[in-house]
Coordinates of C-alpha atoms and ligand atoms in Angstrom, one line a residue:
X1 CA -12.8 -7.3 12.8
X2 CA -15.5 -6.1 10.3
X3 CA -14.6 -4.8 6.9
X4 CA -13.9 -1.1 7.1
X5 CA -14.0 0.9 4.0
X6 CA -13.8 4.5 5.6
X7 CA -10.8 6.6 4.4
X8 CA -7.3 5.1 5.6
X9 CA -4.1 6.8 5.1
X10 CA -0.8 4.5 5.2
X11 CA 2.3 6.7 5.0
X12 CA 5.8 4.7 3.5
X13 CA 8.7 4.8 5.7
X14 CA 10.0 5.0 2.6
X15 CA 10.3 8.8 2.9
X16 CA 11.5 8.2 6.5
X17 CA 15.0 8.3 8.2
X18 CA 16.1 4.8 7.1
X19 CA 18.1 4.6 10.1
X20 CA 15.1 5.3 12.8
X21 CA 12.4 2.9 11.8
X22 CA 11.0 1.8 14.6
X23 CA 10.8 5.8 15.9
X24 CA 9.4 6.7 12.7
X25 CA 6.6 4.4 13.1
X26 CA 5.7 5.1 16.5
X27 CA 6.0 9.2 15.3
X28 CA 3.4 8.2 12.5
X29 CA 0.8 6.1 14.7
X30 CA 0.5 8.8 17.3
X31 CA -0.1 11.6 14.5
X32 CA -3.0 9.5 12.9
X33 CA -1.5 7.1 10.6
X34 CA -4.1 4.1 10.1
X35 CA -1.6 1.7 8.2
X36 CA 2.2 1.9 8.4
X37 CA 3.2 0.7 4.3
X38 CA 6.5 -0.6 4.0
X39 CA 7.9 -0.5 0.7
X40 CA 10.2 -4.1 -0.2
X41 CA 12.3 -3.8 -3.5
X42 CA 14.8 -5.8 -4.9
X43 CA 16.6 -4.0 -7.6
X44 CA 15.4 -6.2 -10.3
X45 CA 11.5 -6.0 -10.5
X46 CA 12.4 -2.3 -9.6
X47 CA 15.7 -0.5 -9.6
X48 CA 15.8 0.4 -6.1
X49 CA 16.9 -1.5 -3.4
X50 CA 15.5 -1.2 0.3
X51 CA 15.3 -4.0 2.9
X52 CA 13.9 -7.5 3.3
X53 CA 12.2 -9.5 5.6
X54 CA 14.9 -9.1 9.1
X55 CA 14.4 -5.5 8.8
X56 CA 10.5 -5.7 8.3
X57 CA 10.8 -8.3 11.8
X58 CA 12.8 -5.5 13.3
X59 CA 10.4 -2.4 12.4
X60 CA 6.8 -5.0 13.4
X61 CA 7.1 -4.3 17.3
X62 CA 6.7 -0.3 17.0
X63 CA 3.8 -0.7 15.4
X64 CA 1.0 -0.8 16.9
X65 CA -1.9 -0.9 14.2
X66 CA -1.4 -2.6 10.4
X67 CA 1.9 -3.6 8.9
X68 CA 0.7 -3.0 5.2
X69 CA 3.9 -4.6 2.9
X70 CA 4.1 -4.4 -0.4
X71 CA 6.9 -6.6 -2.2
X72 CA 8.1 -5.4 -5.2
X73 CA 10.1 -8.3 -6.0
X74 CA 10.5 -11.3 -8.4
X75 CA 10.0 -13.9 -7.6
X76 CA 8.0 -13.3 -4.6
X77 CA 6.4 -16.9 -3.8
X78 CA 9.7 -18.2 -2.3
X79 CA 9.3 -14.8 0.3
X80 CA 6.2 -15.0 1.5
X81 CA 6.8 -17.2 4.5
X82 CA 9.4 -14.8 5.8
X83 CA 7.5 -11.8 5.1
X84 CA 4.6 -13.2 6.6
X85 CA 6.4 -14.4 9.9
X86 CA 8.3 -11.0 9.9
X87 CA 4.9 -9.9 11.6
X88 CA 3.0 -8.5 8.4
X89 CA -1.0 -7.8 8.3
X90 CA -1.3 -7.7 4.7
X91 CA 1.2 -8.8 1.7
X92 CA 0.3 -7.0 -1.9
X93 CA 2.2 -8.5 -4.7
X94 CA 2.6 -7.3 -8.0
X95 CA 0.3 -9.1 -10.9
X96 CA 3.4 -8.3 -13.7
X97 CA 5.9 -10.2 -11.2
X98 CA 5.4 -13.5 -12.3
X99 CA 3.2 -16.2 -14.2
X100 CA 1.0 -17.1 -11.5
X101 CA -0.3 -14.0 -9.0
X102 CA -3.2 -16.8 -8.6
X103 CA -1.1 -19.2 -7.0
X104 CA 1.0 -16.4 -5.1
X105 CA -2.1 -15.1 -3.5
X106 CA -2.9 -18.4 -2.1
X107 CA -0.1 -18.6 -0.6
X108 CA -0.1 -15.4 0.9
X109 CA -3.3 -16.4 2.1
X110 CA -2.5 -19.6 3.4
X111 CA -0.1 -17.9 6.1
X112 CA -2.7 -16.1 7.7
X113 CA -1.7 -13.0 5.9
X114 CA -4.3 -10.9 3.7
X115 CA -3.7 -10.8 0.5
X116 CA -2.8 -7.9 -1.8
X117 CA -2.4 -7.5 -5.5
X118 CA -0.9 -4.6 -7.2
X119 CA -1.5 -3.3 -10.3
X120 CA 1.0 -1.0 -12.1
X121 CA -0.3 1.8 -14.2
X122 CA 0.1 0.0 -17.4
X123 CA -1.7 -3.0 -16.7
X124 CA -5.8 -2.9 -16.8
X125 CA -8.1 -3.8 -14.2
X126 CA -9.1 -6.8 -15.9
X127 CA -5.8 -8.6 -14.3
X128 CA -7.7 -9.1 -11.2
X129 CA -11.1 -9.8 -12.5
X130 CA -10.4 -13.6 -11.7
X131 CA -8.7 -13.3 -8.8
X132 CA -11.1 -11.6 -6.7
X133 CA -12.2 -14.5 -4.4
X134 CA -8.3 -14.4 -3.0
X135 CA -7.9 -10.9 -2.5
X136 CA -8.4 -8.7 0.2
X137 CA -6.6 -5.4 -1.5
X138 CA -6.3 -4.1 -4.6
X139 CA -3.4 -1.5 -5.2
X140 CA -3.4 0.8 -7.7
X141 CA -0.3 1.9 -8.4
X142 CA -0.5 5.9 -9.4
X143 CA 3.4 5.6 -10.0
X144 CA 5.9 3.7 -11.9
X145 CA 6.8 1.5 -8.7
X146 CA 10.5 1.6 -7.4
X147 CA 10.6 5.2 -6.0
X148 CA 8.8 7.9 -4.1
X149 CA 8.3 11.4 -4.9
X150 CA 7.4 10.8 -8.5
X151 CA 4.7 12.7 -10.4
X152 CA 0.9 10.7 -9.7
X153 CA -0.5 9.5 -12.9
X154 CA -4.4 9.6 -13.1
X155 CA -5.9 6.1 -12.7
X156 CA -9.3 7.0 -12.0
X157 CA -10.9 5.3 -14.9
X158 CA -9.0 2.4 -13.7
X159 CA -10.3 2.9 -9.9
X160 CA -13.6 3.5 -11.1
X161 CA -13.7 -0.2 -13.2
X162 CA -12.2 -1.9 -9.9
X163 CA -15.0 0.0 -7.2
X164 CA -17.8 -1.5 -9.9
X165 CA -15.8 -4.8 -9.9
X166 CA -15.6 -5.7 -6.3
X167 CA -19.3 -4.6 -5.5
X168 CA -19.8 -6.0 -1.8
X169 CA -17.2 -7.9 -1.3
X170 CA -14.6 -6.8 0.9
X171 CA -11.9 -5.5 -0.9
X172 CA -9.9 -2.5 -0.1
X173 CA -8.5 -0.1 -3.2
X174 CA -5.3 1.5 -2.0
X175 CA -3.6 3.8 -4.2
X176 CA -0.2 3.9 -4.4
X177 CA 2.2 6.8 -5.4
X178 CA 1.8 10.6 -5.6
X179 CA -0.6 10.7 -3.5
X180 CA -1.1 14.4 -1.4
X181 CA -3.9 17.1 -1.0
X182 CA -4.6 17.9 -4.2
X183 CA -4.4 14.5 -5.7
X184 CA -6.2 12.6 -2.7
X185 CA -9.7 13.8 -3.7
X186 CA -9.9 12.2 -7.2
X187 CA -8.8 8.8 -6.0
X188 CA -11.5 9.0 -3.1
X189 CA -13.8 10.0 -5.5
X190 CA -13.2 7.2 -7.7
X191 CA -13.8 4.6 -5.1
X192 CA -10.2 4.0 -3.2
X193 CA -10.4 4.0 0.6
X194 CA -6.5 3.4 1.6
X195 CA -4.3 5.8 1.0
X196 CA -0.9 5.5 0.8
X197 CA 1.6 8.8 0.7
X198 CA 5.4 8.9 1.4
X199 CA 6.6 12.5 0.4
X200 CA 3.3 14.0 1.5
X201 CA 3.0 12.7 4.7
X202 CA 7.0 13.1 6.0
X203 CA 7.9 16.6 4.5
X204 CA 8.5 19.0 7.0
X205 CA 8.6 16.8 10.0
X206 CA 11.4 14.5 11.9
X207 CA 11.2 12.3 14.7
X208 CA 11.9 15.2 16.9
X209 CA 9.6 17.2 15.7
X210 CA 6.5 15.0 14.5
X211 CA 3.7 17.9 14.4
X212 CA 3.9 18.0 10.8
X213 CA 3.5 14.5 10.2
X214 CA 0.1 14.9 11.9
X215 CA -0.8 18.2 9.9
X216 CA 0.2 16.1 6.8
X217 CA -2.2 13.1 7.7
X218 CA -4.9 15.5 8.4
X219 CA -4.9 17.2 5.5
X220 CA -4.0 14.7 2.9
X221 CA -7.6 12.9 5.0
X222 CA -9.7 16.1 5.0
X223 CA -9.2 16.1 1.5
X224 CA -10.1 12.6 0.3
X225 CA -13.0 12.4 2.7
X226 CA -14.6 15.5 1.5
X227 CA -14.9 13.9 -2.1
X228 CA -15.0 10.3 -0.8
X229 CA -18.7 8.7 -2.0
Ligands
LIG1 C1 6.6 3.5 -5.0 C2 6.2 3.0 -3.6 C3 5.4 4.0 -2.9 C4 6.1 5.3 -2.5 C5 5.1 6.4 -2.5 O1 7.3 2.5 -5.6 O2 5.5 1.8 -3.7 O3 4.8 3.4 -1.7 O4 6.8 5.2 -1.4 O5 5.8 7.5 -2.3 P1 5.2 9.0 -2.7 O6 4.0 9.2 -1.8 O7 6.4 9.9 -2.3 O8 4.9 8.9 -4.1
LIG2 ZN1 4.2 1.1 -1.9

């Protein structure tokens, strides 16, 4: 598959019913979700707790398009073999999660998996300016990570260093955290083209009645594209 950098939105089931998953996910795809993000923390790299690789194995066969995980967890390099056969598409880990992100994204690569690394808001672009030759995402995060519905913190300086980083190569910038209508178009200005949203995408909707999700998507998309260069 060619490299596609035209706007992708990748709601979290983290802002779904916990105990419908695999519902969820089908609800999501058929209301124009590109990427399905599933959001792995451990409680130690970040307070919260969710679910691990068995549950991520569970949720993989009602989706139809791109498992995108991201592992907020420490250590991560002793994960990524069950993560990777739980069925994921891409693994992003987090460059403040341990000493060597180079030798995690190796390994993340070496399953077959692409490779994501995240960035929290504190840490500079520069993390990844040697590491760009083993990844195929960059996340921004535009939160703290470790819950959603938190305020988004402008990183479009930071988003802006990364889109002049990567140049051709085929990277993706997903942006991670706050993400909704009004904040959508100044990441897609500043270069992102994967968009992920929890709050914004599941408010108002349920399984049973999934229209919202759809008029989420499309409006968190409308926006982003509109500004997208
Ligand atoms: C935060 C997670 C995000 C979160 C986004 O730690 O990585 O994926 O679910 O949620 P919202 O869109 O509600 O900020
Ligand atoms: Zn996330």
């Amino acid at each position: 598959m060619s490299f596609d950098r035209s706007i992708k939105i990748a709601p979290s089931i983290l802002a779904s019913d916990f105990a419908n998953f695999g519902a969820e996910c089908a609800a999501i795809e058929a209301q124009g979700a590109d990427w399905v993000h599933v959001d792995v923390m451990d409680g130690h790299f970040v307070p919260a707790i969710t679910f691990g690789p068995a549950t991520c194995a569970a949720i993989r066969p009602h989706i139809k398009g791109v498992m995108d995980v991201h592992l907020m967890i420490s250590p991560v390099d002793s994960y990524i073999d069950a993560f990777a056969a739980a069925g994921a598409d891409f693994l992003t880990a987090h460059v403040e999660a341990g000493p060597h992100i180079h030798r995690t994204l190796q390994a993340i690569r070496a399953t077959g998996c692409k490779a994501g690394v995240a960035l929290n808001p504190g840490t500079p672009a520069d993390a990844v300016a040697h590491l760009l030759d083993l990844t195929d995402l960059i996340c921004v995060m535009t939160v703290n990570p470790g819950f959603g519905g938190q305020k988004f913190i402008d990183m479009s300086a930071k988003i802006k260093t990364l889109r002049a980083m990567i140049g051709d190569r085929p990277i993706h910038i997903e942006i991670d955290g706050g993400v909704d209508p009004l904040t959508a178009p100044l990441v897609a200005q500043a270069g992102a083209d994967v968009l992920v949203a929890g709050s914004a995408v599941f408010k108002g909707g349920s399984v049973s009645n999934p229209a919202p999700y759809g008029e989420n998507i499309r409006a968190i998309r409308a926006a982003a594209e509109g500004a997208y260069v």
